[in-house]
Short mmCIF file of C-alpha atoms in Angstrom, two decimals:
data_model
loop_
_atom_site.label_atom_id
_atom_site.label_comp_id
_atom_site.label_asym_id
_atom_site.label_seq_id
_atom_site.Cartn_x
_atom_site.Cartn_y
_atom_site.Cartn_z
CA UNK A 1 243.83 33.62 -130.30
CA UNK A 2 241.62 31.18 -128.45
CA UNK A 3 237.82 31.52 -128.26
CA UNK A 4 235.55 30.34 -125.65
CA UNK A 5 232.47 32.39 -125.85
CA UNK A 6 229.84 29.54 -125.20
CA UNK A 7 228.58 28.61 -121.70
CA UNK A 8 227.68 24.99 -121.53
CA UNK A 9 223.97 24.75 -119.82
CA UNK A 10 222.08 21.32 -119.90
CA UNK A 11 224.30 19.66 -121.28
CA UNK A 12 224.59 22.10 -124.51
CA UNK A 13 227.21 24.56 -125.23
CA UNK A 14 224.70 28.02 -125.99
CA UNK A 15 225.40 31.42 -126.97
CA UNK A 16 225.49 33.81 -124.38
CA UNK A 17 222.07 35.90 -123.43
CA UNK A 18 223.84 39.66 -123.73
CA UNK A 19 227.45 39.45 -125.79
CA UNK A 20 230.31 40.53 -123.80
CA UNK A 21 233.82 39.40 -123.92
CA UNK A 22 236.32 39.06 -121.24
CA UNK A 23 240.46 39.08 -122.21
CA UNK A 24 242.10 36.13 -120.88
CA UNK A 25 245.84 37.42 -120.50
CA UNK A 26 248.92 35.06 -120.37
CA UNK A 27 251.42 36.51 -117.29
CA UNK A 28 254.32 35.69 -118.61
CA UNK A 29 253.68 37.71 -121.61
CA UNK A 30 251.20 40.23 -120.43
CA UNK A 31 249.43 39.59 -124.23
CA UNK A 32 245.93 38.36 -124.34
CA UNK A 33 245.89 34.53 -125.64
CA UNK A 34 242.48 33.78 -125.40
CA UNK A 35 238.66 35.55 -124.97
CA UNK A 36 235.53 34.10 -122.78
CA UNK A 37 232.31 35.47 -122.96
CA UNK A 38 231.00 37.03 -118.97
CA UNK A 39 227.73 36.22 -117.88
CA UNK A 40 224.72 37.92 -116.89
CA UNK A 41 221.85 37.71 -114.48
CA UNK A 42 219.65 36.27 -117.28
CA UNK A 43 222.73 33.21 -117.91
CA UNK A 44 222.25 32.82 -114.34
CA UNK A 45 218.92 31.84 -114.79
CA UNK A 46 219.15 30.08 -117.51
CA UNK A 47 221.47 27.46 -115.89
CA UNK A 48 219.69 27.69 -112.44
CA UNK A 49 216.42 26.33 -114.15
CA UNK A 50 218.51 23.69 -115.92
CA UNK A 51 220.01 22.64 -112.36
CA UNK A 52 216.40 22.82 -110.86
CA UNK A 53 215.07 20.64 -113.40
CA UNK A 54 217.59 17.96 -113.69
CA UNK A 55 217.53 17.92 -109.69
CA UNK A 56 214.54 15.98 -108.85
CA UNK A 57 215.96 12.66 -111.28
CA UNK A 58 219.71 13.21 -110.62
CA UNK A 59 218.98 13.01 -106.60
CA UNK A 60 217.15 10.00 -106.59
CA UNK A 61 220.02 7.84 -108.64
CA UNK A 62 221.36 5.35 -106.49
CA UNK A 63 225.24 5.30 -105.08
CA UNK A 64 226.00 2.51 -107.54
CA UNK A 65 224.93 5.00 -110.55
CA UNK A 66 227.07 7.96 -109.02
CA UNK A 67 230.14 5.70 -109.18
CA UNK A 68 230.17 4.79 -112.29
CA UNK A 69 229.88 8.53 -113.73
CA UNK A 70 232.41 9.42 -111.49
CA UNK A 71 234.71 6.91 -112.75
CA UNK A 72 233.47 7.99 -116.28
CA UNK A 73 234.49 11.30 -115.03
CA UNK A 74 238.02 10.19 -113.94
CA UNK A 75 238.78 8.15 -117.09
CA UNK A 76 237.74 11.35 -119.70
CA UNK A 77 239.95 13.86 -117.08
CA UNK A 78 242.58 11.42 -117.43
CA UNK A 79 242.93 11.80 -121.51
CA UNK A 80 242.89 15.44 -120.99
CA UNK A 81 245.60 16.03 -118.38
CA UNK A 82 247.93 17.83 -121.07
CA UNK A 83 245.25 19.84 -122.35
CA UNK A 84 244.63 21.08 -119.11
CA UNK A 85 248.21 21.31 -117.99
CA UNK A 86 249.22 23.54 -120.89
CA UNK A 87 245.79 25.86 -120.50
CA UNK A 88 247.10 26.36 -116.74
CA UNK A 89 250.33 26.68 -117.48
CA UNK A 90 249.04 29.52 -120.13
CA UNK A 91 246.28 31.23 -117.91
CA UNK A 92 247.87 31.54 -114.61
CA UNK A 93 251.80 31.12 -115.42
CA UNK A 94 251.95 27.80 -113.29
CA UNK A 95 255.63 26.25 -114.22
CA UNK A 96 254.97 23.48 -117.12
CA UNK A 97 256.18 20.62 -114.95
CA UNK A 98 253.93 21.87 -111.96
CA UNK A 99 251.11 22.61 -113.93
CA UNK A 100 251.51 18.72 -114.97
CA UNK A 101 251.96 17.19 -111.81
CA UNK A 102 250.04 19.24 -109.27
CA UNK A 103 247.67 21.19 -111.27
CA UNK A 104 246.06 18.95 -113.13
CA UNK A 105 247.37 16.17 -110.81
CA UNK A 106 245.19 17.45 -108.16
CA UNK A 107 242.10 17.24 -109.87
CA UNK A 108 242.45 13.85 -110.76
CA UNK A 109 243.54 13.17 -107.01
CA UNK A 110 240.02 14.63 -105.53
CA UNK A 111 238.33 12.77 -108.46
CA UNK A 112 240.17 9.62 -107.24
CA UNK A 113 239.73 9.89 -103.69
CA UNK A 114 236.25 10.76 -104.08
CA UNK A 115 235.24 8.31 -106.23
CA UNK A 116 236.94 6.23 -103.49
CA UNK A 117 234.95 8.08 -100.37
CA UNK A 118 231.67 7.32 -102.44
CA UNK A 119 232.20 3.48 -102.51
CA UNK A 120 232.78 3.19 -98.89
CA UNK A 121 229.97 5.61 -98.21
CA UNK A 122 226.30 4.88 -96.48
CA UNK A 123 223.94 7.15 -97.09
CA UNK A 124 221.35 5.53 -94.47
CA UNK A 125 221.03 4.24 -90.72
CA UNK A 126 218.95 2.94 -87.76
CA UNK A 127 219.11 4.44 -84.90
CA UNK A 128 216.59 3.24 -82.39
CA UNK A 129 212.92 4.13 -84.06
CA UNK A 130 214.51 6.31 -86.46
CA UNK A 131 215.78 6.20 -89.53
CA UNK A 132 218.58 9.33 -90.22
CA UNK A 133 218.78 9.65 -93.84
CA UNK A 134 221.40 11.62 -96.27
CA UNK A 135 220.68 13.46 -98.90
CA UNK A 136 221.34 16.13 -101.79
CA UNK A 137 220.76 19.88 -100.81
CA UNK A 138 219.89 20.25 -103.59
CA UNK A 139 221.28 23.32 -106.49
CA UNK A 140 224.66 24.32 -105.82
CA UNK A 141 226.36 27.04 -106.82
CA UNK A 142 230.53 26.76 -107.13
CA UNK A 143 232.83 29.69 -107.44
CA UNK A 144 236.41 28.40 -107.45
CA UNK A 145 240.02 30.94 -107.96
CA UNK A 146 242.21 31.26 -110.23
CA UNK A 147 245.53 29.88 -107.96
CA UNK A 148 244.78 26.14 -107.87
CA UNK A 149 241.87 26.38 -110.60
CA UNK A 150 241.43 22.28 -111.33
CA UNK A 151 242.02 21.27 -107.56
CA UNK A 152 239.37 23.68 -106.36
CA UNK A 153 236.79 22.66 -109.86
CA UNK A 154 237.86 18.43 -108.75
CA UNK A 155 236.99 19.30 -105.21
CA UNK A 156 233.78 21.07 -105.46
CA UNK A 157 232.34 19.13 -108.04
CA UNK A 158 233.12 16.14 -107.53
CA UNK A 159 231.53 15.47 -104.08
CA UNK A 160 228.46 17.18 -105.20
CA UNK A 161 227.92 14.56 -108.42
CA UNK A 162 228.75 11.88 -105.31
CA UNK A 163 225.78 13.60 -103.01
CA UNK A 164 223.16 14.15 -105.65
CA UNK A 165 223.53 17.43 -106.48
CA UNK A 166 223.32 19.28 -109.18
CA UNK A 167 225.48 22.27 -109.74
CA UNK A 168 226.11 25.83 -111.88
CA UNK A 169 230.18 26.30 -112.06
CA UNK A 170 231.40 30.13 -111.94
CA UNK A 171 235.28 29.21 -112.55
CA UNK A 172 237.23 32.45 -112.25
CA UNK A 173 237.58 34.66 -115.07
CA UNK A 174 240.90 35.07 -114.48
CA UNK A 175 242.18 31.60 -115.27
CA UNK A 176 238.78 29.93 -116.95
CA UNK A 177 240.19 28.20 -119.90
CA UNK A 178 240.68 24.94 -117.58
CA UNK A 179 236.96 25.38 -116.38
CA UNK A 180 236.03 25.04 -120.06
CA UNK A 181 238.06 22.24 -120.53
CA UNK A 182 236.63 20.83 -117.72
CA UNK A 183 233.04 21.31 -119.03
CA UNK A 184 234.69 19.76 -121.83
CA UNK A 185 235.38 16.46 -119.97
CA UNK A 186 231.96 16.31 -118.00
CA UNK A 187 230.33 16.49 -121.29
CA UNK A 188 232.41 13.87 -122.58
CA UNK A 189 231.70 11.62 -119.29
CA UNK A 190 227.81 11.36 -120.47
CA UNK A 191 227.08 13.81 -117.29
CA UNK A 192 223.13 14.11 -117.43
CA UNK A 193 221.74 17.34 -118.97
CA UNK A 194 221.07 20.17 -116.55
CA UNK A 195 223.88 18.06 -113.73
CA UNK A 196 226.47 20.59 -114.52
CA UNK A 197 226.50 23.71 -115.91
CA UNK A 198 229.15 26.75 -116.49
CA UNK A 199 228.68 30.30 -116.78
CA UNK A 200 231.74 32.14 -117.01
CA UNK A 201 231.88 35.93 -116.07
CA UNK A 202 233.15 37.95 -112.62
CA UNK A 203 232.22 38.20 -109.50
CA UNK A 204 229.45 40.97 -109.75
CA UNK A 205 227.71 40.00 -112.72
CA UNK A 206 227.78 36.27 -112.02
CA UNK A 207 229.29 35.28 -108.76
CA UNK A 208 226.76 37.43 -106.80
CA UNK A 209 223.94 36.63 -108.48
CA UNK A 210 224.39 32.75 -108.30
CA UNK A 211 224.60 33.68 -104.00
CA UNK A 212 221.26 35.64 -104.09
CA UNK A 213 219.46 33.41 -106.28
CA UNK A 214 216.29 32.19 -104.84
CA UNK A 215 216.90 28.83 -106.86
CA UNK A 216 220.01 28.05 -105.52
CA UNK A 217 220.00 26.43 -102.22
CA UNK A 218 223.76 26.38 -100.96
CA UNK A 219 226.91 28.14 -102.21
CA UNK A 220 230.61 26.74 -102.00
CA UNK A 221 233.18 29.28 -102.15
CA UNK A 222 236.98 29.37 -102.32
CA UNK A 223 239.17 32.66 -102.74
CA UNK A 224 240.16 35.73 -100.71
CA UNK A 225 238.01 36.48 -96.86
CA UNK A 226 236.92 40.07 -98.42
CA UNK A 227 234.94 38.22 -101.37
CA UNK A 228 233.85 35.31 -99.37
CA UNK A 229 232.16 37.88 -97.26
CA UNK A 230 230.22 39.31 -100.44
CA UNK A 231 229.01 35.78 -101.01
CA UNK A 232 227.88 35.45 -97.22
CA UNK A 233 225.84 38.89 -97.36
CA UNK A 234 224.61 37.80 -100.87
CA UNK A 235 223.08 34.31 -99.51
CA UNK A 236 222.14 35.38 -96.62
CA UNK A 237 218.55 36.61 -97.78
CA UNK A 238 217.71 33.19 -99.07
CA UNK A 239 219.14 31.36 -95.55
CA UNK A 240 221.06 28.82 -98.00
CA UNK A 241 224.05 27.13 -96.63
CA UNK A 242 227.09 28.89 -97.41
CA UNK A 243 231.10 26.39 -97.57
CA UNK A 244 233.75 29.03 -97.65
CA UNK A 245 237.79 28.29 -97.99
CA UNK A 246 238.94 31.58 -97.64
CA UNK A 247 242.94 33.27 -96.67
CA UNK A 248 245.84 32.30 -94.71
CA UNK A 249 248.60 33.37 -92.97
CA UNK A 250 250.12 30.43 -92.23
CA UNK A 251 252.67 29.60 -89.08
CA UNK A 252 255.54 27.00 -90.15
CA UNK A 253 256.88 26.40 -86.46
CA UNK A 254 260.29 24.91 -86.36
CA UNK A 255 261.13 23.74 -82.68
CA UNK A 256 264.62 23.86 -81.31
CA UNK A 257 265.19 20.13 -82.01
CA UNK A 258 264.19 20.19 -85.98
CA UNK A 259 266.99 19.67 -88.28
CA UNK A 260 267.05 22.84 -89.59
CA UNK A 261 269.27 22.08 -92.18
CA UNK A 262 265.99 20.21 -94.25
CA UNK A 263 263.26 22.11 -92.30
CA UNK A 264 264.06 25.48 -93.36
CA UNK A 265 264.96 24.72 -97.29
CA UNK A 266 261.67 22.50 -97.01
CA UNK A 267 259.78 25.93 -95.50
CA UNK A 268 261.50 27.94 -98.36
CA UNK A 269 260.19 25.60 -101.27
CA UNK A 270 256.58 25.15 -99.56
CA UNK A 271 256.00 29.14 -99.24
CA UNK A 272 257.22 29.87 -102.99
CA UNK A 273 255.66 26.72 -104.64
CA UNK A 274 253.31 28.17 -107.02
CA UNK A 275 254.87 31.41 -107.07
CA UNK A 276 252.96 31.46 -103.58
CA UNK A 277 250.04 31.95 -105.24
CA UNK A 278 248.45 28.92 -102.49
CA UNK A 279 245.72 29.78 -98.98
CA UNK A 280 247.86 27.21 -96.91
CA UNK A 281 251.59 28.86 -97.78
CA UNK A 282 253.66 28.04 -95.01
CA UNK A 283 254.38 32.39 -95.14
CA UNK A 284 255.43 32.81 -91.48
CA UNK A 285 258.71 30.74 -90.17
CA UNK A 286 258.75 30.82 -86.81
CA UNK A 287 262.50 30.09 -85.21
CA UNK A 288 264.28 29.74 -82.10
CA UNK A 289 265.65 33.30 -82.06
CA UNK A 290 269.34 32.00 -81.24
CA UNK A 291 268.94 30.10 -84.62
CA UNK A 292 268.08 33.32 -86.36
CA UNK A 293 271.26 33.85 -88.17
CA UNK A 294 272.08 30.11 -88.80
CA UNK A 295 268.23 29.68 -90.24
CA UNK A 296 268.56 32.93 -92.49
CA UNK A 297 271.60 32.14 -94.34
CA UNK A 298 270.13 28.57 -95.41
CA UNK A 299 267.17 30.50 -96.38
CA UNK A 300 269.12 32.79 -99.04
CA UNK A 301 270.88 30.13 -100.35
CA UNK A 302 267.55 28.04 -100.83
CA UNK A 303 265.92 30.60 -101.91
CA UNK A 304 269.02 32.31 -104.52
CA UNK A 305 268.33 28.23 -106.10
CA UNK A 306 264.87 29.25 -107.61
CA UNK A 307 265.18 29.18 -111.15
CA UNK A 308 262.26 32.24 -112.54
CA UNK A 309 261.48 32.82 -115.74
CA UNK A 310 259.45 31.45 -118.55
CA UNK A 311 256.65 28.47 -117.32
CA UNK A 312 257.09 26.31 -120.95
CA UNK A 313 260.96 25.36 -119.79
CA UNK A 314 261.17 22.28 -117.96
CA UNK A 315 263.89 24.02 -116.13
CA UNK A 316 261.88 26.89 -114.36
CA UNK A 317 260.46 26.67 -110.80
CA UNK A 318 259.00 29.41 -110.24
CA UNK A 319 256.43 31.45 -112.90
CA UNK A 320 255.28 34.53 -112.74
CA UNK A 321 252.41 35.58 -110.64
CA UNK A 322 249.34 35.86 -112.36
CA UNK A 323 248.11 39.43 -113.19
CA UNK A 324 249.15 42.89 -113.04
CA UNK A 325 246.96 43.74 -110.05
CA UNK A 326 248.29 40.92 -107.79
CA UNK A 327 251.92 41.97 -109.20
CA UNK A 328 251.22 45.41 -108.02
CA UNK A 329 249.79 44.61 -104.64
CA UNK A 330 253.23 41.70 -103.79
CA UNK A 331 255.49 45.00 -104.90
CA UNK A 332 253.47 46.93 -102.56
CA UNK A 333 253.52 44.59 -99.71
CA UNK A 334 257.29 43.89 -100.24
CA UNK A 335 257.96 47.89 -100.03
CA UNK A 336 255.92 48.38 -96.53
CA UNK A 337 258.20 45.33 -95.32
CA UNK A 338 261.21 47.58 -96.22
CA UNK A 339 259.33 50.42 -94.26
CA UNK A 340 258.23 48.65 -91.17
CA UNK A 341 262.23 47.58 -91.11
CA UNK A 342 262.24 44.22 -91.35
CA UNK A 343 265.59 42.83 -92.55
CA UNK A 344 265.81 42.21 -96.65
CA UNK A 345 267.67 38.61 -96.47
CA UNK A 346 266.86 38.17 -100.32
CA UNK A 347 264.77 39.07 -103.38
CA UNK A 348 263.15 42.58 -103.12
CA UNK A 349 261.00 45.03 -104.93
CA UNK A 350 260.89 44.67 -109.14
CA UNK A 351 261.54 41.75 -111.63
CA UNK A 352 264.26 39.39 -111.46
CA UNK A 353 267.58 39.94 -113.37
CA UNK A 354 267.01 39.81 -117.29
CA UNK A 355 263.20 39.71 -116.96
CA UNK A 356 261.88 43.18 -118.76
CA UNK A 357 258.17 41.88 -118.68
CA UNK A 358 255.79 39.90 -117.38
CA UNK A 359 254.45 39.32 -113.75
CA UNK A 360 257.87 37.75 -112.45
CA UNK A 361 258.59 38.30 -108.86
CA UNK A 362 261.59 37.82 -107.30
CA UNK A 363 261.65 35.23 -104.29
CA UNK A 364 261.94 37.36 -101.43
CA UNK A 365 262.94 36.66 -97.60
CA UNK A 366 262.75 38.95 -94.88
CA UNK A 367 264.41 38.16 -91.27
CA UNK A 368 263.90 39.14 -87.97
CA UNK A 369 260.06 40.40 -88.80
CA UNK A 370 257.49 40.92 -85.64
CA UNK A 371 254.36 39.88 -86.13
CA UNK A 372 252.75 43.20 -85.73
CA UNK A 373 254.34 44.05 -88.85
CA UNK A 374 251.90 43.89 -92.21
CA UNK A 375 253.61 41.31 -93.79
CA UNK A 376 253.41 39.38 -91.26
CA UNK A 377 249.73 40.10 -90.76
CA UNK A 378 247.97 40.63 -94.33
CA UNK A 379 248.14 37.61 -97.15
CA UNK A 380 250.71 38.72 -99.84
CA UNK A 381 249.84 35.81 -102.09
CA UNK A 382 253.29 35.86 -103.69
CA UNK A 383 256.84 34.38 -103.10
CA UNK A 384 257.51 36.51 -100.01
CA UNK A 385 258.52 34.77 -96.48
CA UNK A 386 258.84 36.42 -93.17
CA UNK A 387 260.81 34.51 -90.80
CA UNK A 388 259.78 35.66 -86.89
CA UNK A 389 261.94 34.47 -83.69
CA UNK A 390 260.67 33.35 -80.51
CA UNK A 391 262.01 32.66 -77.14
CA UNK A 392 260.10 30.07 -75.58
CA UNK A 393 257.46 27.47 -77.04
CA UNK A 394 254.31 29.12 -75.43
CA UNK A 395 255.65 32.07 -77.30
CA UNK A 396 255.99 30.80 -80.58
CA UNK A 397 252.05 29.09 -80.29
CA UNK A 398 251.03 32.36 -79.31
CA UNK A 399 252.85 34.26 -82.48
CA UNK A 400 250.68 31.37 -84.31
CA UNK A 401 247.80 31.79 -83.01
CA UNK A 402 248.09 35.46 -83.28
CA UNK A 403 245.87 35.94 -86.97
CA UNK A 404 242.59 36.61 -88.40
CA UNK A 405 243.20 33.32 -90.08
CA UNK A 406 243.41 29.41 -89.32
CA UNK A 407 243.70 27.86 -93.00
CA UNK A 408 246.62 25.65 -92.35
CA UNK A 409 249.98 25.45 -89.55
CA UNK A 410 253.25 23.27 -90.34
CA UNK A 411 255.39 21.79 -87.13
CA UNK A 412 259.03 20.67 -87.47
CA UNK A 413 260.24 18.69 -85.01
CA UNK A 414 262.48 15.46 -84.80
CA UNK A 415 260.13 13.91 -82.39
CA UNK A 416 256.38 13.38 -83.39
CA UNK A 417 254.79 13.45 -80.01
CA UNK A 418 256.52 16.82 -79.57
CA UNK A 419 254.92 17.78 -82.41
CA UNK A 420 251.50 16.75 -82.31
CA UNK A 421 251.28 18.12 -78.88
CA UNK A 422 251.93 21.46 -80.39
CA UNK A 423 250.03 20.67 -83.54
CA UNK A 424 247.03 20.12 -81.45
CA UNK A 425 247.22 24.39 -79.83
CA UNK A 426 247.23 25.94 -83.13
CA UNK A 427 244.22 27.23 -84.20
CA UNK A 428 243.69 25.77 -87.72
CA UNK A 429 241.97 23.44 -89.86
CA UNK A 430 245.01 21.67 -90.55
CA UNK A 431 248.31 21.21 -89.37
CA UNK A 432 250.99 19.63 -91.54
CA UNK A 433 253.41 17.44 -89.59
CA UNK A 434 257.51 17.11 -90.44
CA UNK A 435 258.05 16.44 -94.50
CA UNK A 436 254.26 15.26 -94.73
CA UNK A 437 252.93 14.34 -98.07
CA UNK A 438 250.02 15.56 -99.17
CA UNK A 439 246.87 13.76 -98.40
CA UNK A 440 243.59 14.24 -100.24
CA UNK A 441 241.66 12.41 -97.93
CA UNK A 442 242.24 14.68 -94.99
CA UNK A 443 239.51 17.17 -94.34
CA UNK A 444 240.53 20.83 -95.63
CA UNK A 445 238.94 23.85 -94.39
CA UNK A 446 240.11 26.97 -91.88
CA UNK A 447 239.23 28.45 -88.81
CA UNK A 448 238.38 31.91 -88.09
CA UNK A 449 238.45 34.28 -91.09
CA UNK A 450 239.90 31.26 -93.29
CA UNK A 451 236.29 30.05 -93.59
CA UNK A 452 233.67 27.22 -92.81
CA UNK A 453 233.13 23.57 -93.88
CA UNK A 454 235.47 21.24 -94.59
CA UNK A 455 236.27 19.79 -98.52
CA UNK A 456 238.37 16.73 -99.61
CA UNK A 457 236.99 12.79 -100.16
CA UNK A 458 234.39 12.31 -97.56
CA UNK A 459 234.39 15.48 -95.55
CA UNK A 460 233.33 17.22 -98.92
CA UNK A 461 230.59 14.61 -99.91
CA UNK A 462 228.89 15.61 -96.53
CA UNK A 463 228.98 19.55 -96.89
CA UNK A 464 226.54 18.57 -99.84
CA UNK A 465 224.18 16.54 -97.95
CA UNK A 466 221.01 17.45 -96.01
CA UNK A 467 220.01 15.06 -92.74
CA UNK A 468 216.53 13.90 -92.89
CA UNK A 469 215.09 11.80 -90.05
CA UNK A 470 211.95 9.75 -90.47
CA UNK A 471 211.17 9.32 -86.95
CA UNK A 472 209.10 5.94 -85.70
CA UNK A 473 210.57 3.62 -88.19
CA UNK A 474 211.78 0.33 -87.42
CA UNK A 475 212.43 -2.02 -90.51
CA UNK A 476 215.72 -2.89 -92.14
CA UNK A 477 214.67 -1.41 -95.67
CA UNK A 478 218.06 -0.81 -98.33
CA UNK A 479 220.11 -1.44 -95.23
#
């Protein structure tokens, strides 16, 4: 049984205030592997006053200080990338192999890029009699999920070390073994005292408290729209700045001339990766609806290719799902889809074949689904695609645009033109163009109920930064 009951405040690891303990349960198991201690208000302060204090020194280093302790940073994650693969693959029953190569991967990606964004960065210029200055906001206050635990840490944290901030971590307590680990690695790096801090607890006792804090001037956010608008109330009293990547219900259009062969297995794999346990799943496959049959059948057999089972085999794509509540609410979800009588292609309700426990669902596909349907409207957060037809193109843009959200969109088409000028009507933060790779320099962020702000490289170094202009002067000083 692992231990974690310290929170690590300026630059210490200290007991915390009132003892409480938090299970940390493995999903692929249902047994608890490890215990963290949960936070209080009086934690909360604690690590606010160490941020406040360390502020006024960390935000005057120069950029040539911040890039050296982010590459100090980069080069301690970099030793640890097994440690934190295996306490993902553990916590949140991410796939070994995944948890390798994308979990941790990711977090070294954002530390890369923005290590990267921060070189290239000015911070200053002239224009006309005034001089338009960048700087720190000042304390921030980070509550990342459980789903994509080191990319969200890597992409909060770093940009605010790059802006001059200094920061109080609330990693979720569902998966917060890698946020230790993390602590672990910024401690490591030679991060200043009082720079970054972590207090680990839930959402009421800590997560709230950091967003009402007097002594905390902006709040970044990622997890579902119904908490991120507990965090906006919660700040709202203190007028701090509140960055929020929130839900999705995310439109994978494939137009008439995509090869549908590739499009549709790649639609399959993208909405299941991560036991769809990602904002930006591609969940809703829209189709030509004279395709319908052709695009279903390459769906099943895509989909009848996912290997579940246990996350420490090489072998398995797809974990479980990680807890008993979100297993309950996919089961739920899947069930109403059966009700509202959208056609079972694949999968269904229950565990997959020879799985007796743990949170294993089994990839499911529903066909012919209209978009007024709930699973086609609410965010299951598990391996469950809906696959809608349209007639015409202004029809399937409409069926896209047709959602509380705007997290993320996906376009097949063989020709790129035809695709941007599609890409460029849907309502989202970003729009994911045939077989595109990944790219953690693009700005991330939603529309709509998927949130505010953008993160990523440079886009993320500027949701930490205040504008200052000193108007009437003239000179050329540190330009």
């Amino acid at each position: 049984m692992q231990e974690h009951l310290k929170f690590y405040i300026n630059g210490e690891w200290v007991d915390p205030v009132t003892p409480k303990t938090i299970d940390v349960i493995n999903p692929a198991t249902e047994e608890t592997f490890a215990k963290i201690s949960g936070g209080s208000k009086a934690d909360v302060d604690k690590a606010v006053a160490a941020a406040r204090a360390a502020f006024p020194k960390f935000s005057q280093t120069s950029k040539a200080e911040r890039v050296e302790l982010l590459k100090k940073i980069l080069t301690v994650y970099q030793k640890r990338v097994e440690d934190i693969a295996q306490a993902c693959s553990s916590e949140m029953g991410a796939p070994i192999g995944l948890a390798r190569s994308a979990q941790a991967g990711a977090g070294m990606g954002h530390l890369a890029a923005t290590l990267k964004s921060l070189e290239e960065m000015e911070f200053e210029q002239q224009r006309g009699s005034s001089r338009i200055i960048r700087e720190a906001i000042g304390v921030v206050g980070l509550i990342t999920p459980w789903n994509w635990p080191l990319n969200q840490i890597a992409a909060k944290v770093a940009p605010a070390i790059a802006a001059g901030c200094t920061m109080i971590l609330k990693p979720s307590e569902v998966a917060p073994i890698t946020g230790v680990l993390f602590a672990e690695v910024m401690h490591e790096a030679g991060v200043p005292p009082g720079v970054f801090n972590l207090v680990n607890g839930d959402g009421p006792s800590v997560g709230q408290v950091l967003a009402e804090h007097p002594g905390v001037d902006m709040m970044s956010f990622t997890g579902s729209t119904r908490a991120g608008i507990i965090v906006a109330k919660a700040a709202a009293d203190t007028v701090k700045r509140v960055s929020q990547e929130l839900g999705g219900k995310s439109p994978n259009i494939l137009l008439p001339d995509a090869d549908f062969e590739t499009a549709v297995a790649r639609g399959v794999y993208a909405c299941f990766n991560n036991s769809g346990q990602s904002c930006n799943a591609p969940t809703r496959m829209l189709v030509p609806a004279d395709k319908m049959e052709e695009v279903l059948a390459i769906a099943k057999a895509t989909a009848e290719k996912h290997t579940v089972g246990d996350p420490t085999k090489d072998a398995t794509m797809m974990g479980p799902v990680v807890s008993e509540v979100q297993f309950k609410k996919i089961q739920g979800l899947i069930e109403e889809g059966i009700k509202e009588g959208a056609k079972m292609i694949t999968g269904g309700p229950g565990r997959p074949e020879g799985l007796d426990r743990g949170y294993f669902v089994r990839p499911t596909i529903f066909g012919n689904v209209s978009n007024d349907m709930i699973i086609a409207r609410e965010e299951i957060f598990g391996p469950v695609l809906s696959i809608l037809p349209y007639d015409t193109e202004e029809e399937a843009i409409a069926i896209a645009n047709d959602t509380v959200y705007g997290l993320s969109a996906s376009v097949e088409s063989k020709d790129a033109d035809h695709a941007l000028r599609v890409g460029r009507r849907i309502r989202a933060g970003q729009v994911r163009m045939t077989a595109t790779a990944w790219d953690s320099f693009a700005p991330f962020g939603g529309y709509k109920q998927s949130g505010n702000g953008r993160e990523f490289a440079d886009w993320g170094i500027h949701d930490f930064l205040e504008v200052k202009a000193i108007v009437g002067y003239e000179g050329t000083a540190n330009l």
